[in-house]
């Protein structure tokens, strides 16, 4: 291989508040300088691994996975004077990756002392497939050399040579920005020559460009909660740790060019890549006499039969259900996702059997008939025109994404069931990362610069409250900010530094709901982490990265409204001996629609805000489909575009309903000719353009991105396809432009329908059993004073009498007192 230089000691922003190199900036530097390979070696983690590999490979740069480990002689010894050293570890192959995962696991679970540490014993046990270097001034061998303990240094060197051999152990040298590094380099050069050990030259990079140094020093002050003016703050001092070019490294190490070229040699030796073409689903036991496929098919068909026999389906259209089920079964089987459905169905069925309320669906999964047959969802996708292809597209295969809502009091029991079934070592929660966003980064940098708190607050208050707004956008949108930057040197400096740090990863924590289930022990196939102030183990990769690696990950969400529904139905049975199956209540209850039309929706799922109450009063819903539409329409885009007003006016006959083609009436009549749902966009493309549903979903995704050049190309394709369907090309062009406009606002109907069902269920209970509903609602919200006040006022407006509590009872839940319903602090009766 031709000689080349590779950065092998480099800290991305996932070396939290220590590295300031984003993956995007790293790849850009690599492309600009025509580097063949790059490595990331973050402190104690490989958070960035998957994202880095994806982007590097896309850019034609070979990615090298590594880590700067915290290293000690014996993890059992916890000595403040000698807490840890540094050691660079690079992954050579798949065995090395598994061994690094094991080392990381031991570091967090067994070796943690200030930092996650490994030791010589662990490193020897898990050395195969790994390459190590002696690291920076903080390494063990460098520390021994700096103390002139040469005999001990030789012993450590001999240990590494014995365990790793001369091809997998290197002595590391770095640019001599500080006098200590020059002294160390001299020791390293001498040791290398004396023992014939290969050298490797690195930059220990923490930021991209030399002029990023000041911003990096501020970031270090943010990490340690110091002001930049504090003489005792943590600092890199004279060390210049920007990314140097190959020519710069050769100039610095002109007497030792082999040290530079050895970086390329090492990168050529590293042949690891993530497996992205496999599925890592947990083992699901199949009963004897079945294969996985036949068992899955049997469960699906038995589930549908129960739904049909119980009257849950359209009895006049049974064949449609059977045909749809067969199609979905074949697609799921061909995609290799049977295991996913079996696992999810199993723990949901268990939850229902153990009286733990489960939501009717979430996201696009409600569009699957298989999911309904397996009790994963609880809404008929055929009755409400929900599309399977919006959930799983056979023409754009990606992992299923089934997120589930559970009663907040039962969620943890379900997770424990999953742990018990598949093994606690194979179930893990998932990491999530917080970044330095516009307002937050201004406050962080202001504190480090010593800008008074009130001044910093005044500045951040001027930043518009927009999701994911950048500082650049804030300056463009707010003239007063722009003036401050132009007129005040301190503010200008604040924005200059904050802009360089904006978007960097700030902290890692446990995802509120994400769980991954693996077929093998987690720490053998994934790196793990324990967030600060936590004892819970989480994966080092976030949800999207886990999905790309083929792991089964699920959101187990706690939904308070499901808890409320259970408490209300239990209380109704207690007081009236009426057993309510919430999944079987009639969807045409007149009292419910009267309540919704009056906007009396405090405590009703998703319909509580003043804005929604106003929409409900004007829209006056009369059927379940109207609630689905309200859920989809009440968002900034449709509200701002006039879609909501148009929908209301058409519903009440004050505006005409027209269709460009008669064939569109069947698709759009439920929304009065307004394109509200993504599923409608898909059906229009299928009906008018002759697209398959899978192709139409791809078109819908492309429309949502609104890229001009893509839309020009897609418009031409749509016109050609619609012409073959014998539709007028001029009208077809008008239709394409219309659906492009609405595609940006279209909502996932499957999600809207499932959540509309919970909204209806809570509204039904409130309209028909107001005392029980309000008592349970107020009790559930007892810890939130503003909610308590609102709900007590709502109870009074419904002509419910609020009673004082019985102070002599110890019952903290619900009981009948003087004919009323008592709860923790007050009581309600009719």
PDB file of C-alpha atoms in Angstrom, residues 55-278:
ATOM      1  CA  UNK A  55     -20.642   9.177   6.893  1.00  0.00           C
ATOM      2  CA  UNK A  56     -17.001   8.248   6.307  1.00  0.00           C
ATOM      3  CA  UNK A  57     -17.862   5.390   3.945  1.00  0.00           C
ATOM      4  CA  UNK A  58     -20.292   7.623   2.076  1.00  0.00           C
ATOM      5  CA  UNK A  59     -17.438  10.119   1.603  1.00  0.00           C
ATOM      6  CA  UNK A  60     -15.016   7.427   0.420  1.00  0.00           C
ATOM      7  CA  UNK A  61     -12.878   7.599   3.576  1.00  0.00           C
ATOM      8  CA  UNK A  62     -11.953   4.448   5.472  1.00  0.00           C
ATOM      9  CA  UNK A  63     -13.216   4.699   9.079  1.00  0.00           C
ATOM     10  CA  UNK A  64     -11.155   3.306  11.958  1.00  0.00           C
ATOM     11  CA  UNK A  65     -12.917   2.600  15.248  1.00  0.00           C
ATOM     12  CA  UNK A  66     -10.981   3.326  18.406  1.00  0.00           C
ATOM     13  CA  UNK A  67     -11.129   4.598  21.951  1.00  0.00           C
ATOM     14  CA  UNK A  68      -8.867   6.366  24.403  1.00  0.00           C
ATOM     15  CA  UNK A  69      -9.310   4.081  27.384  1.00  0.00           C
ATOM     16  CA  UNK A  70      -8.894   5.003  31.014  1.00  0.00           C
ATOM     17  CA  UNK A  71      -6.276   2.523  32.147  1.00  0.00           C
ATOM     18  CA  UNK A  72      -4.932   1.448  35.523  1.00  0.00           C
ATOM     19  CA  UNK A  73      -2.713  -1.284  36.864  1.00  0.00           C
ATOM     20  CA  UNK A  74      -5.500  -2.978  38.821  1.00  0.00           C
ATOM     21  CA  UNK A  75      -9.153  -1.867  38.730  1.00  0.00           C
ATOM     22  CA  UNK A  76      -9.653  -3.244  42.247  1.00  0.00           C
ATOM     23  CA  UNK A  77      -7.325  -0.572  43.617  1.00  0.00           C
ATOM     24  CA  UNK A  78      -8.961   2.831  44.016  1.00  0.00           C
ATOM     25  CA  UNK A  79      -6.287   5.384  44.769  1.00  0.00           C
ATOM     26  CA  UNK A  80      -6.931   9.108  44.389  1.00  0.00           C
ATOM     27  CA  UNK A  81      -3.235   9.768  43.774  1.00  0.00           C
ATOM     28  CA  UNK A  82      -3.124   7.340  40.868  1.00  0.00           C
ATOM     29  CA  UNK A  83      -6.664   7.218  39.493  1.00  0.00           C
ATOM     30  CA  UNK A  84      -5.995   6.264  35.864  1.00  0.00           C
ATOM     31  CA  UNK A  85      -3.772   6.607  32.805  1.00  0.00           C
ATOM     32  CA  UNK A  86      -4.651   6.843  29.115  1.00  0.00           C
ATOM     33  CA  UNK A  87      -4.273   4.158  26.428  1.00  0.00           C
ATOM     34  CA  UNK A  88      -5.227   4.269  22.758  1.00  0.00           C
ATOM     35  CA  UNK A  89      -7.059   1.152  21.544  1.00  0.00           C
ATOM     36  CA  UNK A  90      -7.855   0.607  17.849  1.00  0.00           C
ATOM     37  CA  UNK A  91     -10.168  -2.081  16.464  1.00  0.00           C
ATOM     38  CA  UNK A  92      -8.501  -4.330  13.903  1.00  0.00           C
ATOM     39  CA  UNK A  93     -11.329  -6.769  13.108  1.00  0.00           C
ATOM     40  CA  UNK A  94     -14.690  -8.120  14.312  1.00  0.00           C
ATOM     41  CA  UNK A  95     -13.041 -10.067  17.143  1.00  0.00           C
ATOM     42  CA  UNK A  96     -11.397  -6.860  18.277  1.00  0.00           C
ATOM     43  CA  UNK A  97     -14.764  -5.087  18.245  1.00  0.00           C
ATOM     44  CA  UNK A  98     -16.317  -7.751  20.473  1.00  0.00           C
ATOM     45  CA  UNK A  99     -13.323  -7.538  22.793  1.00  0.00           C
ATOM     46  CA  UNK A 100     -13.561  -3.749  22.955  1.00  0.00           C
ATOM     47  CA  UNK A 101     -17.243  -4.082  23.863  1.00  0.00           C
ATOM     48  CA  UNK A 102     -16.278  -6.450  26.696  1.00  0.00           C
ATOM     49  CA  UNK A 103     -13.576  -4.063  27.913  1.00  0.00           C
ATOM     50  CA  UNK A 104     -16.047  -1.191  27.911  1.00  0.00           C
ATOM     51  CA  UNK A 105     -18.571  -3.283  29.838  1.00  0.00           C
ATOM     52  CA  UNK A 106     -16.014  -4.151  32.534  1.00  0.00           C
ATOM     53  CA  UNK A 107     -14.825  -0.532  32.641  1.00  0.00           C
ATOM     54  CA  UNK A 108     -18.268   0.785  33.560  1.00  0.00           C
ATOM     55  CA  UNK A 109     -19.518  -2.072  35.711  1.00  0.00           C
ATOM     56  CA  UNK A 110     -16.361  -3.200  37.529  1.00  0.00           C
ATOM     57  CA  UNK A 111     -13.662  -0.587  37.043  1.00  0.00           C
ATOM     58  CA  UNK A 112     -15.461   2.707  37.490  1.00  0.00           C
ATOM     59  CA  UNK A 113     -13.584   5.106  39.756  1.00  0.00           C
ATOM     60  CA  UNK A 114     -13.929   8.727  38.625  1.00  0.00           C
ATOM     61  CA  UNK A 115     -13.808   7.267  35.094  1.00  0.00           C
ATOM     62  CA  UNK A 116     -14.584   3.874  33.503  1.00  0.00           C
ATOM     63  CA  UNK A 117     -11.247   2.005  33.834  1.00  0.00           C
ATOM     64  CA  UNK A 118      -9.687  -1.178  32.507  1.00  0.00           C
ATOM     65  CA  UNK A 119      -6.465  -2.796  33.689  1.00  0.00           C
ATOM     66  CA  UNK A 120      -3.634  -5.052  32.527  1.00  0.00           C
ATOM     67  CA  UNK A 121      -5.478  -8.250  33.437  1.00  0.00           C
ATOM     68  CA  UNK A 122      -8.570  -7.312  31.403  1.00  0.00           C
ATOM     69  CA  UNK A 123      -6.512  -6.071  28.481  1.00  0.00           C
ATOM     70  CA  UNK A 124      -4.589  -9.342  28.317  1.00  0.00           C
ATOM     71  CA  UNK A 125      -7.805 -11.348  28.415  1.00  0.00           C
ATOM     72  CA  UNK A 126      -9.456  -9.322  25.638  1.00  0.00           C
ATOM     73  CA  UNK A 127      -6.458  -8.290  23.504  1.00  0.00           C
ATOM     74  CA  UNK A 128      -7.180 -10.236  20.340  1.00  0.00           C
ATOM     75  CA  UNK A 129      -8.057  -8.087  17.338  1.00  0.00           C
ATOM     76  CA  UNK A 130      -6.905  -4.867  18.993  1.00  0.00           C
ATOM     77  CA  UNK A 131      -3.972  -2.520  18.326  1.00  0.00           C
ATOM     78  CA  UNK A 132      -2.683  -0.279  21.126  1.00  0.00           C
ATOM     79  CA  UNK A 133      -0.427   2.739  21.402  1.00  0.00           C
ATOM     80  CA  UNK A 134       1.212   4.225  24.485  1.00  0.00           C
ATOM     81  CA  UNK A 135      -0.967   7.350  24.203  1.00  0.00           C
ATOM     82  CA  UNK A 136      -0.233  10.913  25.327  1.00  0.00           C
ATOM     83  CA  UNK A 137       1.559  12.369  28.342  1.00  0.00           C
ATOM     84  CA  UNK A 138      -1.211  10.785  30.415  1.00  0.00           C
ATOM     85  CA  UNK A 139      -0.288   7.233  29.391  1.00  0.00           C
ATOM     86  CA  UNK A 140       1.253   4.784  31.869  1.00  0.00           C
ATOM     87  CA  UNK A 141       4.535   4.294  30.004  1.00  0.00           C
ATOM     88  CA  UNK A 142       4.876   8.051  29.323  1.00  0.00           C
ATOM     89  CA  UNK A 143       4.271   8.799  33.009  1.00  0.00           C
ATOM     90  CA  UNK A 144       6.959   6.308  34.065  1.00  0.00           C
ATOM     91  CA  UNK A 145       9.398   7.836  31.556  1.00  0.00           C
ATOM     92  CA  UNK A 146       8.667  11.375  32.750  1.00  0.00           C
ATOM     93  CA  UNK A 147       9.472  10.226  36.306  1.00  0.00           C
ATOM     94  CA  UNK A 148      12.695   8.623  35.019  1.00  0.00           C
ATOM     95  CA  UNK A 149      11.449   5.217  36.149  1.00  0.00           C
ATOM     96  CA  UNK A 150      13.006   3.548  33.120  1.00  0.00           C
ATOM     97  CA  UNK A 151      13.176   0.030  34.515  1.00  0.00           C
ATOM     98  CA  UNK A 152       9.451   0.039  35.283  1.00  0.00           C
ATOM     99  CA  UNK A 153       8.773   1.548  31.847  1.00  0.00           C
ATOM    100  CA  UNK A 154      10.775  -1.295  30.263  1.00  0.00           C
ATOM    101  CA  UNK A 155       8.727  -3.845  32.205  1.00  0.00           C
ATOM    102  CA  UNK A 156       5.493  -2.319  30.920  1.00  0.00           C
ATOM    103  CA  UNK A 157       6.854  -2.223  27.356  1.00  0.00           C
ATOM    104  CA  UNK A 158       7.873  -5.880  27.597  1.00  0.00           C
ATOM    105  CA  UNK A 159       4.356  -6.717  28.816  1.00  0.00           C
ATOM    106  CA  UNK A 160       2.771  -5.052  25.782  1.00  0.00           C
ATOM    107  CA  UNK A 161       5.229  -6.751  23.424  1.00  0.00           C
ATOM    108  CA  UNK A 162       4.443 -10.123  24.969  1.00  0.00           C
ATOM    109  CA  UNK A 163       0.664  -9.653  24.787  1.00  0.00           C
ATOM    110  CA  UNK A 164       0.315  -7.688  21.554  1.00  0.00           C
ATOM    111  CA  UNK A 165       3.544  -8.434  19.693  1.00  0.00           C
ATOM    112  CA  UNK A 166       5.561  -5.868  17.725  1.00  0.00           C
ATOM    113  CA  UNK A 167       2.867  -5.441  15.062  1.00  0.00           C
ATOM    114  CA  UNK A 168       0.044  -4.460  17.457  1.00  0.00           C
ATOM    115  CA  UNK A 169       1.910  -2.234  19.925  1.00  0.00           C
ATOM    116  CA  UNK A 170       3.332   1.212  19.094  1.00  0.00           C
ATOM    117  CA  UNK A 171       5.037   3.985  21.017  1.00  0.00           C
ATOM    118  CA  UNK A 172       3.204   7.254  20.419  1.00  0.00           C
ATOM    119  CA  UNK A 173       4.821  10.648  19.793  1.00  0.00           C
ATOM    120  CA  UNK A 174       3.047  13.989  19.403  1.00  0.00           C
ATOM    121  CA  UNK A 175       3.909  17.540  18.269  1.00  0.00           C
ATOM    122  CA  UNK A 176       6.130  19.332  20.771  1.00  0.00           C
ATOM    123  CA  UNK A 177       3.842  22.261  21.624  1.00  0.00           C
ATOM    124  CA  UNK A 178       4.868  22.128  25.286  1.00  0.00           C
ATOM    125  CA  UNK A 179       8.199  21.412  26.888  1.00  0.00           C
ATOM    126  CA  UNK A 180       6.938  18.264  28.635  1.00  0.00           C
ATOM    127  CA  UNK A 181       6.072  16.738  25.270  1.00  0.00           C
ATOM    128  CA  UNK A 182       9.601  17.407  23.948  1.00  0.00           C
ATOM    129  CA  UNK A 183      11.074  15.667  26.988  1.00  0.00           C
ATOM    130  CA  UNK A 184       8.701  12.718  26.541  1.00  0.00           C
ATOM    131  CA  UNK A 185       9.391  12.461  22.806  1.00  0.00           C
ATOM    132  CA  UNK A 186      13.133  12.264  23.471  1.00  0.00           C
ATOM    133  CA  UNK A 187      12.501   9.410  25.919  1.00  0.00           C
ATOM    134  CA  UNK A 188      10.203   7.669  23.413  1.00  0.00           C
ATOM    135  CA  UNK A 189      12.684   8.016  20.530  1.00  0.00           C
ATOM    136  CA  UNK A 190      15.443   6.536  22.677  1.00  0.00           C
ATOM    137  CA  UNK A 191      13.227   3.705  23.928  1.00  0.00           C
ATOM    138  CA  UNK A 192      12.074   2.922  20.403  1.00  0.00           C
ATOM    139  CA  UNK A 193      15.625   2.665  19.141  1.00  0.00           C
ATOM    140  CA  UNK A 194      16.862   0.675  22.127  1.00  0.00           C
ATOM    141  CA  UNK A 195      14.072  -1.935  22.032  1.00  0.00           C
ATOM    142  CA  UNK A 196      13.293  -1.769  18.302  1.00  0.00           C
ATOM    143  CA  UNK A 197       9.662  -0.716  18.806  1.00  0.00           C
ATOM    144  CA  UNK A 198       7.699   1.031  16.069  1.00  0.00           C
ATOM    145  CA  UNK A 199       6.689   4.680  16.494  1.00  0.00           C
ATOM    146  CA  UNK A 200       3.399   6.313  15.560  1.00  0.00           C
ATOM    147  CA  UNK A 201       2.904  10.092  15.277  1.00  0.00           C
ATOM    148  CA  UNK A 202      -0.465  11.492  16.313  1.00  0.00           C
ATOM    149  CA  UNK A 203      -2.027  14.882  16.924  1.00  0.00           C
ATOM    150  CA  UNK A 204      -4.298  14.109  19.896  1.00  0.00           C
ATOM    151  CA  UNK A 205      -6.832  16.279  18.039  1.00  0.00           C
ATOM    152  CA  UNK A 206      -9.635  17.991  19.960  1.00  0.00           C
ATOM    153  CA  UNK A 207     -10.733  20.616  17.438  1.00  0.00           C
ATOM    154  CA  UNK A 208     -10.428  21.060  13.676  1.00  0.00           C
ATOM    155  CA  UNK A 209      -8.723  24.397  13.052  1.00  0.00           C
ATOM    156  CA  UNK A 210      -6.041  26.292  14.972  1.00  0.00           C
ATOM    157  CA  UNK A 211      -8.388  29.261  15.448  1.00  0.00           C
ATOM    158  CA  UNK A 212     -10.878  27.015  17.295  1.00  0.00           C
ATOM    159  CA  UNK A 213      -8.529  27.017  20.312  1.00  0.00           C
ATOM    160  CA  UNK A 214     -10.253  29.807  22.246  1.00  0.00           C
ATOM    161  CA  UNK A 215     -13.684  28.248  21.791  1.00  0.00           C
ATOM    162  CA  UNK A 216     -12.288  24.918  22.973  1.00  0.00           C
ATOM    163  CA  UNK A 217     -10.836  26.510  26.100  1.00  0.00           C
ATOM    164  CA  UNK A 218     -14.250  28.021  26.828  1.00  0.00           C
ATOM    165  CA  UNK A 219     -15.805  24.592  26.355  1.00  0.00           C
ATOM    166  CA  UNK A 220     -13.376  23.124  28.905  1.00  0.00           C
ATOM    167  CA  UNK A 221     -14.473  25.854  31.333  1.00  0.00           C
ATOM    168  CA  UNK A 222     -18.098  24.875  30.732  1.00  0.00           C
ATOM    169  CA  UNK A 223     -17.185  21.255  31.504  1.00  0.00           C
ATOM    170  CA  UNK A 224     -15.524  22.132  34.820  1.00  0.00           C
ATOM    171  CA  UNK A 225     -17.937  24.967  35.779  1.00  0.00           C
ATOM    172  CA  UNK A 226     -15.151  27.561  35.827  1.00  0.00           C
ATOM    173  CA  UNK A 227     -14.821  31.017  34.356  1.00  0.00           C
ATOM    174  CA  UNK A 228     -12.274  31.462  31.581  1.00  0.00           C
ATOM    175  CA  UNK A 229     -10.510  34.070  33.743  1.00  0.00           C
ATOM    176  CA  UNK A 230      -9.917  31.592  36.583  1.00  0.00           C
ATOM    177  CA  UNK A 231      -6.128  30.986  36.729  1.00  0.00           C
ATOM    178  CA  UNK A 232      -6.694  27.541  38.266  1.00  0.00           C
ATOM    179  CA  UNK A 233      -9.172  26.316  35.681  1.00  0.00           C
ATOM    180  CA  UNK A 234      -8.570  23.159  33.633  1.00  0.00           C
ATOM    181  CA  UNK A 235      -6.738  24.145  30.447  1.00  0.00           C
ATOM    182  CA  UNK A 236      -4.768  22.579  27.599  1.00  0.00           C
ATOM    183  CA  UNK A 237      -2.186  25.329  28.117  1.00  0.00           C
ATOM    184  CA  UNK A 238       0.304  25.612  25.267  1.00  0.00           C
ATOM    185  CA  UNK A 239      -0.910  22.407  23.634  1.00  0.00           C
ATOM    186  CA  UNK A 240      -2.222  22.977  20.107  1.00  0.00           C
ATOM    187  CA  UNK A 241      -4.550  20.091  19.386  1.00  0.00           C
ATOM    188  CA  UNK A 242      -6.055  21.015  16.015  1.00  0.00           C
ATOM    189  CA  UNK A 243      -6.109  18.644  13.041  1.00  0.00           C
ATOM    190  CA  UNK A 244      -2.827  18.888  11.169  1.00  0.00           C
ATOM    191  CA  UNK A 245      -2.329  17.901   7.544  1.00  0.00           C
ATOM    192  CA  UNK A 246      -0.037  15.155   6.331  1.00  0.00           C
ATOM    193  CA  UNK A 247       2.547  17.733   5.198  1.00  0.00           C
ATOM    194  CA  UNK A 248       2.451  19.454   8.588  1.00  0.00           C
ATOM    195  CA  UNK A 249       3.005  16.148  10.397  1.00  0.00           C
ATOM    196  CA  UNK A 250       5.904  15.244   8.090  1.00  0.00           C
ATOM    197  CA  UNK A 251       7.459  18.659   8.732  1.00  0.00           C
ATOM    198  CA  UNK A 252       7.122  18.268  12.507  1.00  0.00           C
ATOM    199  CA  UNK A 253       8.569  14.763  12.480  1.00  0.00           C
ATOM    200  CA  UNK A 254      11.052  15.265   9.639  1.00  0.00           C
ATOM    201  CA  UNK A 255      13.664  13.232  11.508  1.00  0.00           C
ATOM    202  CA  UNK A 256      11.215  10.370  12.050  1.00  0.00           C
ATOM    203  CA  UNK A 257       9.031  10.113   8.916  1.00  0.00           C
ATOM    204  CA  UNK A 258       8.301   6.449   9.643  1.00  0.00           C
ATOM    205  CA  UNK A 259       6.300   7.556  12.670  1.00  0.00           C
ATOM    206  CA  UNK A 260       4.010   9.478  10.312  1.00  0.00           C
ATOM    207  CA  UNK A 261       3.779   6.716   7.702  1.00  0.00           C
ATOM    208  CA  UNK A 262       3.065   4.110  10.385  1.00  0.00           C
ATOM    209  CA  UNK A 263      -0.327   5.747  10.932  1.00  0.00           C
ATOM    210  CA  UNK A 264      -1.250   4.710   7.395  1.00  0.00           C
ATOM    211  CA  UNK A 265       0.231   1.264   7.960  1.00  0.00           C
ATOM    212  CA  UNK A 266      -1.950   0.805  11.049  1.00  0.00           C
ATOM    213  CA  UNK A 267      -5.067   2.031   9.265  1.00  0.00           C
ATOM    214  CA  UNK A 268      -4.392  -0.467   6.468  1.00  0.00           C
ATOM    215  CA  UNK A 269      -4.233  -3.226   9.096  1.00  0.00           C
ATOM    216  CA  UNK A 270      -7.678  -2.308  10.466  1.00  0.00           C
ATOM    217  CA  UNK A 271     -10.380  -4.170   8.557  1.00  0.00           C
ATOM    218  CA  UNK A 272     -13.375  -3.865  10.852  1.00  0.00           C
ATOM    219  CA  UNK A 273     -16.806  -2.832   9.617  1.00  0.00           C
ATOM    220  CA  UNK A 274     -20.235  -2.956  11.234  1.00  0.00           C
ATOM    221  CA  UNK A 275     -22.618  -5.631   9.993  1.00  0.00           C
ATOM    222  CA  UNK A 276     -25.650  -3.872   8.563  1.00  0.00           C
ATOM    223  CA  UNK A 277     -27.121  -6.717   6.531  1.00  0.00           C
ATOM    224  CA  UNK A 278     -28.279  -8.902   9.431  1.00  0.00           C
TER     225      UNK A 278
END
